[in-house]
CSV table of C-alpha atoms in Angstrom, one decimal:
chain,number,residue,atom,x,y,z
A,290,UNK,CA,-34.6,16.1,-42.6
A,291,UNK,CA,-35.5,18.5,-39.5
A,292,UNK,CA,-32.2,17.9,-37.9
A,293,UNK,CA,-30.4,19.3,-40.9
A,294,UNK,CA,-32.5,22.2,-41.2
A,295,UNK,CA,-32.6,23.0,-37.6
A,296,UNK,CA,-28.5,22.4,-37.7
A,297,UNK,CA,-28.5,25.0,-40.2
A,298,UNK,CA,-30.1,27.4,-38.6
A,299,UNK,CA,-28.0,27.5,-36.0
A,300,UNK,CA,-24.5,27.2,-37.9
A,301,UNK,CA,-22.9,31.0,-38.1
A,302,UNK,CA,-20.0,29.4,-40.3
A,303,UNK,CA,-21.1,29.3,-44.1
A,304,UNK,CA,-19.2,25.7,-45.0
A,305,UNK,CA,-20.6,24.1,-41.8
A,306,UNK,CA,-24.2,25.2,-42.5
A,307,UNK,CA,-23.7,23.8,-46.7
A,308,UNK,CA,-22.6,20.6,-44.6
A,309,UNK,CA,-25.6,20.6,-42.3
A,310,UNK,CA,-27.6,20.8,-45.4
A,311,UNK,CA,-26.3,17.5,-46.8
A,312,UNK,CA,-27.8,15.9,-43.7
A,313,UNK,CA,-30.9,17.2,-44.3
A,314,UNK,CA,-30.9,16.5,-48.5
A,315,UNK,CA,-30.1,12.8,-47.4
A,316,UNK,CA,-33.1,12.8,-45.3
A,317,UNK,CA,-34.9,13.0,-48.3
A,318,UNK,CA,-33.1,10.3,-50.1
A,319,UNK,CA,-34.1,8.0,-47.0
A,320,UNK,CA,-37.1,8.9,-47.6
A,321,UNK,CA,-37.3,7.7,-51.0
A,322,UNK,CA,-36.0,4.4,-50.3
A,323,UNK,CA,-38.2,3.7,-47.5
A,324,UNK,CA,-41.3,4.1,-49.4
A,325,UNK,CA,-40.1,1.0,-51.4
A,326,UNK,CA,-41.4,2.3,-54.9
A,327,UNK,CA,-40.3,2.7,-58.2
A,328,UNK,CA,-41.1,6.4,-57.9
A,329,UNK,CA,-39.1,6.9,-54.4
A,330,UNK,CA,-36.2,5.5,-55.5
A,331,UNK,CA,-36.0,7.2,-59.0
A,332,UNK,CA,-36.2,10.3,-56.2
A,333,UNK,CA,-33.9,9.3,-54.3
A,334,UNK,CA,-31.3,8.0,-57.2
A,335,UNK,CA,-31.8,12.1,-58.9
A,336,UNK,CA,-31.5,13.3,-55.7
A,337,UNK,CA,-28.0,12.4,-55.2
A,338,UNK,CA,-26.9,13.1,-58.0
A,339,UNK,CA,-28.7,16.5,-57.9
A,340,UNK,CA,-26.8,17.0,-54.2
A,341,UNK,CA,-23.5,16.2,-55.9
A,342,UNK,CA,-23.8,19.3,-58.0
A,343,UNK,CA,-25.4,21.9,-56.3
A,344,UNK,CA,-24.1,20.7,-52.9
A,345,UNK,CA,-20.6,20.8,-54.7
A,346,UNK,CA,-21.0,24.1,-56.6
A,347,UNK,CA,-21.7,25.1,-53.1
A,348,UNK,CA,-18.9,23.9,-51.6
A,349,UNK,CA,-16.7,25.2,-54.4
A,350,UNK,CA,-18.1,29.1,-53.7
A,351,UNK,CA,-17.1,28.5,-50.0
A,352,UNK,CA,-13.8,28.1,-50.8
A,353,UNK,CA,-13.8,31.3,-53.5
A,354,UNK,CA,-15.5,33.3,-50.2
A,355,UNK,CA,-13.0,32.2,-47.7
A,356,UNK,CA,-9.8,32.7,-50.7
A,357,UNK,CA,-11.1,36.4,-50.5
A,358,UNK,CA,-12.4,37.4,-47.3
A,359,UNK,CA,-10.3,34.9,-45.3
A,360,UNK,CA,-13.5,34.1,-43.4
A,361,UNK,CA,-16.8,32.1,-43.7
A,362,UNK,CA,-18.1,33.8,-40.4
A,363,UNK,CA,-21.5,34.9,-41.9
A,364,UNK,CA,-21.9,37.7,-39.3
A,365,UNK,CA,-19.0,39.0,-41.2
A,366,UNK,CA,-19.7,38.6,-45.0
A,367,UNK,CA,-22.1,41.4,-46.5
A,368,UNK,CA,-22.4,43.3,-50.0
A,369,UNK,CA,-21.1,40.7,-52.2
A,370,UNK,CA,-23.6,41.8,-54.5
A,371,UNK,CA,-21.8,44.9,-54.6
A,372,UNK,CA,-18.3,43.7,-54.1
A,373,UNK,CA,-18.6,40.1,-56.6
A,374,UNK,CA,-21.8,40.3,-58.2
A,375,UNK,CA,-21.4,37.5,-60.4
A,376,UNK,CA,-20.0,35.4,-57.3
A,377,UNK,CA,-23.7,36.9,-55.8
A,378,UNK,CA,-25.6,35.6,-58.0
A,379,UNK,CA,-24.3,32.4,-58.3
A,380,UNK,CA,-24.7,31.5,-54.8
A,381,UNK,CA,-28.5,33.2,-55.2
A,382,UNK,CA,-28.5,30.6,-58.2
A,383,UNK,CA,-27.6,27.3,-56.1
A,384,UNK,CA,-29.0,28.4,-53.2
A,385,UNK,CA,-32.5,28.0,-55.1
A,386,UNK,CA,-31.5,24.8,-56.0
A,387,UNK,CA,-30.8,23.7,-53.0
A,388,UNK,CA,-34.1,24.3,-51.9
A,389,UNK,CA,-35.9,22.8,-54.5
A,390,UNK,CA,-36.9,25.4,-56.6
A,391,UNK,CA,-38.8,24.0,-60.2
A,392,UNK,CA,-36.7,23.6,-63.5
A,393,UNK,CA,-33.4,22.8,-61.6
A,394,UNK,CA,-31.8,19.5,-60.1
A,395,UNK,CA,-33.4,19.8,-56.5
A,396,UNK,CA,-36.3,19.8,-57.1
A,397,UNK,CA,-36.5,16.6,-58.9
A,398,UNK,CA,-35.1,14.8,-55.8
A,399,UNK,CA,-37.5,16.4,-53.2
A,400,UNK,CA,-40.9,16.5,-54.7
A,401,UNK,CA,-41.2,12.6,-56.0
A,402,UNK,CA,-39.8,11.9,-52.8
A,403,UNK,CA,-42.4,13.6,-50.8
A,404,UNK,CA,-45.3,12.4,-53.3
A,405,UNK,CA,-44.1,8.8,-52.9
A,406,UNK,CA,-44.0,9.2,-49.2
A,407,UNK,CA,-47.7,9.8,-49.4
A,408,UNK,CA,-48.5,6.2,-51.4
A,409,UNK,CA,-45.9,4.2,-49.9
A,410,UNK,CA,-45.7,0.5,-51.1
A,411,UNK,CA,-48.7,-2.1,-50.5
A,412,UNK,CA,-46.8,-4.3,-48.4
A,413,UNK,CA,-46.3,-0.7,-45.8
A,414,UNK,CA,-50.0,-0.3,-45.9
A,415,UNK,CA,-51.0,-3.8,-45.7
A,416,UNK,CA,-48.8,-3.8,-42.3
A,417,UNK,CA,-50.3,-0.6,-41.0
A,418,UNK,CA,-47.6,1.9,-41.8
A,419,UNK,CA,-49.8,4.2,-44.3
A,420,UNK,CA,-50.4,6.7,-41.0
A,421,UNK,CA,-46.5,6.6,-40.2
A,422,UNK,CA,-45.9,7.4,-43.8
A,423,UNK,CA,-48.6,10.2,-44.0
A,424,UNK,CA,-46.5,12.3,-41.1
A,425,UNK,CA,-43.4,11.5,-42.4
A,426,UNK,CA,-44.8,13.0,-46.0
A,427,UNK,CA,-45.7,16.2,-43.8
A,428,UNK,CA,-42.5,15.8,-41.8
A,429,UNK,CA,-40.7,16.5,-45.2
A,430,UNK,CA,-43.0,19.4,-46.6
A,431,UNK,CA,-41.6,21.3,-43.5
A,432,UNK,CA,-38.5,20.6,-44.0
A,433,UNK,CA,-38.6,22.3,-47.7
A,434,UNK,CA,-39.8,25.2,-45.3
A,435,UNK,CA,-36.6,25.3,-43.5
A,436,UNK,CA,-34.8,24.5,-46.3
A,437,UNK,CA,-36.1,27.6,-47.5
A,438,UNK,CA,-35.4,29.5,-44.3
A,439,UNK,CA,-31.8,28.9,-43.9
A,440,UNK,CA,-30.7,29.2,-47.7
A,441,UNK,CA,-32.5,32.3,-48.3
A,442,UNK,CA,-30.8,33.6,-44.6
A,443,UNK,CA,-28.1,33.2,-45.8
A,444,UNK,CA,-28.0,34.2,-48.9
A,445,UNK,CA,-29.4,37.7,-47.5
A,446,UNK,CA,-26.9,37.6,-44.8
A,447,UNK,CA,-24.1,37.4,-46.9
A,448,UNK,CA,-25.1,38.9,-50.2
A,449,UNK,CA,-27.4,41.7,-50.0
A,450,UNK,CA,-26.8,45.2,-47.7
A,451,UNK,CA,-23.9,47.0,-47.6
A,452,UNK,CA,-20.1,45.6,-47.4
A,453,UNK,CA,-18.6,45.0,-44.0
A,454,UNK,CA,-16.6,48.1,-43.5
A,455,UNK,CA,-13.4,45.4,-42.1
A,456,UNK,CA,-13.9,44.6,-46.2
A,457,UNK,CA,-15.9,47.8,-47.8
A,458,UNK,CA,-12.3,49.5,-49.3
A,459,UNK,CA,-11.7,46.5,-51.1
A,460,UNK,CA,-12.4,46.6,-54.8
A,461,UNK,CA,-14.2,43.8,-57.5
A,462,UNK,CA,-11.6,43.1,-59.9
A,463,UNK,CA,-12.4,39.9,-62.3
A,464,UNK,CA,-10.0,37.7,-61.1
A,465,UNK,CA,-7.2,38.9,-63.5
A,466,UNK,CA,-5.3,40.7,-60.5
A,467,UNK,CA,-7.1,44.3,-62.0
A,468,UNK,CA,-8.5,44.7,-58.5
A,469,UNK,CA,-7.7,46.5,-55.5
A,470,UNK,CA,-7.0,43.4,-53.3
A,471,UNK,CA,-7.9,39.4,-52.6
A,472,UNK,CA,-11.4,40.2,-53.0
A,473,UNK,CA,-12.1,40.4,-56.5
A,474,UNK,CA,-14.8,38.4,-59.1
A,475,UNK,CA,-15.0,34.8,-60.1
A,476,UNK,CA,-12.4,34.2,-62.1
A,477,UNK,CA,-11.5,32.4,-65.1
A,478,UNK,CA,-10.3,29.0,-63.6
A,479,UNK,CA,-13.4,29.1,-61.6
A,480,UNK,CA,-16.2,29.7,-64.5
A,481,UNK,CA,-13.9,26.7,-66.1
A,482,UNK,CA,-14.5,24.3,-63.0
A,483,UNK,CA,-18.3,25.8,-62.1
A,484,UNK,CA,-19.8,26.1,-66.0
A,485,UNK,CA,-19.9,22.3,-66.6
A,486,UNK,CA,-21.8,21.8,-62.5
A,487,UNK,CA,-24.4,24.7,-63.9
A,488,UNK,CA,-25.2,24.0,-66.9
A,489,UNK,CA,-26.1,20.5,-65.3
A,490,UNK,CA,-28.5,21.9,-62.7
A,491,UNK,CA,-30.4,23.3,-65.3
A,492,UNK,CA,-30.1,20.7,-67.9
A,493,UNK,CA,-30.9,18.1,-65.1
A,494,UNK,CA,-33.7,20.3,-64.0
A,495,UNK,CA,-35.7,21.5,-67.3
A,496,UNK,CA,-34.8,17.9,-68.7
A,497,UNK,CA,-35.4,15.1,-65.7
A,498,UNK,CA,-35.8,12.4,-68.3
A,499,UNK,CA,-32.3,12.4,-69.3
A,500,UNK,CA,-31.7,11.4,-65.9
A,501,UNK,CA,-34.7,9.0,-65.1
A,502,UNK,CA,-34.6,7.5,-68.5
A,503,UNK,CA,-31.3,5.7,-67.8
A,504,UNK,CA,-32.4,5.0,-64.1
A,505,UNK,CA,-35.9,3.5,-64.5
A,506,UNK,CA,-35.3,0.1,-66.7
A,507,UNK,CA,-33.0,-1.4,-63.5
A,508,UNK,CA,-35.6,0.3,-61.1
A,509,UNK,CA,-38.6,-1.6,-63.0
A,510,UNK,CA,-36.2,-4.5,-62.8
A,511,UNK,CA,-35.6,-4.4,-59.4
A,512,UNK,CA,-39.0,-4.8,-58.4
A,513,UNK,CA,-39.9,-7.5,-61.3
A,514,UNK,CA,-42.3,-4.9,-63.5
């Protein structure tokens, strides 16, 4: 989990830092499973399937970002609030679910995760693993800090400010070839390919059960409840 973070922080390439991140959303997965409970490896079952979509939707507005700017240097990418707006806020959108924000995907795979951590399984505490388990739960609460740190940098980083003035005479056009160049809004092949991954960070996120409901009966069964 702190290896991806800290990877992240030091990426200055915006596909490389989304892959970073999967390290560090596995980290909680891991964590899940270790804790050998029903309720850390519901977590940890949501969680990748939560990083599948947002991780993916992510991926997916790399490739708009490098299609139009022909870079994913962030030191280079500014405005695109100004320049794509709805491309902005999309990434503003999945970047909060990649942290783990409440009522979407994420956070139903970090924060069970992290709450299981703290009441691992008897059988971890009967053989003197509760402390170990304890630092690992705060191990993870810091890295939803850092989660936080590098999403949020780069969202600002690339979406706020002004446009980079290599970019700033290019115009927003909505993907229709109306604009004044390559950079130009999401399109409609794109909302066709990224509606179905939103909706389900939401859906996933307001409505967990739909998710755990189908998960939990071979969980119970696994461990003979």
């Amino acid at each position: 989990i702190i290896y991806g973070a800290l990877g992240c922080l030091a990426q200055t390439d915006m596909k490389r830092l989304i892959a970073f991140s999967s390290v560090a959303h596995m980290g909680f997965v891991m964590l899940g499973i270790s804790t050998l409970t029903p309720l850390g490896i519901n977590a940890a079952m949501f969680g990748m399937v939560a990083h599948g979509l947002i991780t993916g939707m992510l991926f997916f507005i790399a490739g708009s970002v490098k299609e139009r700017y022909h870079t994913l240097e962030i030191k280079r990418l500014s405005g695109m609030l100004i320049q794509m707006p709805r491309l902005g806020w999309i990434l503003g959108f999945c970047a909060m679910a990649s942290l783990g924000l409440p009522g979407l995907a994420g956070f139903w795979g970090e924060f069970p995760a992290i709450i299981s951590s703290w009441n691992p399984a008897e059988v971890l505490v009967a053989n003197g693993h509760e402390g170990l388990y304890r630092g690992l739960t705060i191990v993870a609460a810091l890295g939803t800090v850092l989660a936080a740190a590098y999403l949020l940098w780069l969202y600002q980083r690339t979406s706020f400010g002004t446009p980079n003035p290599e970019f700033a005479g290019d115009g927003h056009g909505d993907g229709h070839g109306d604009g004044h160049s390559d950079i130009h809004d999401v399109g409609i092949y794109e909302w066709i390919a990224w509606t179905p991954l939103l909706i389900a960070i939401v859906v996933f996120g307001v409505y967990p059960q739909l998710m755990f409901k189908v998960m939990d009966p071979a969980i119970t069964q696994l461990f003979g409840k």
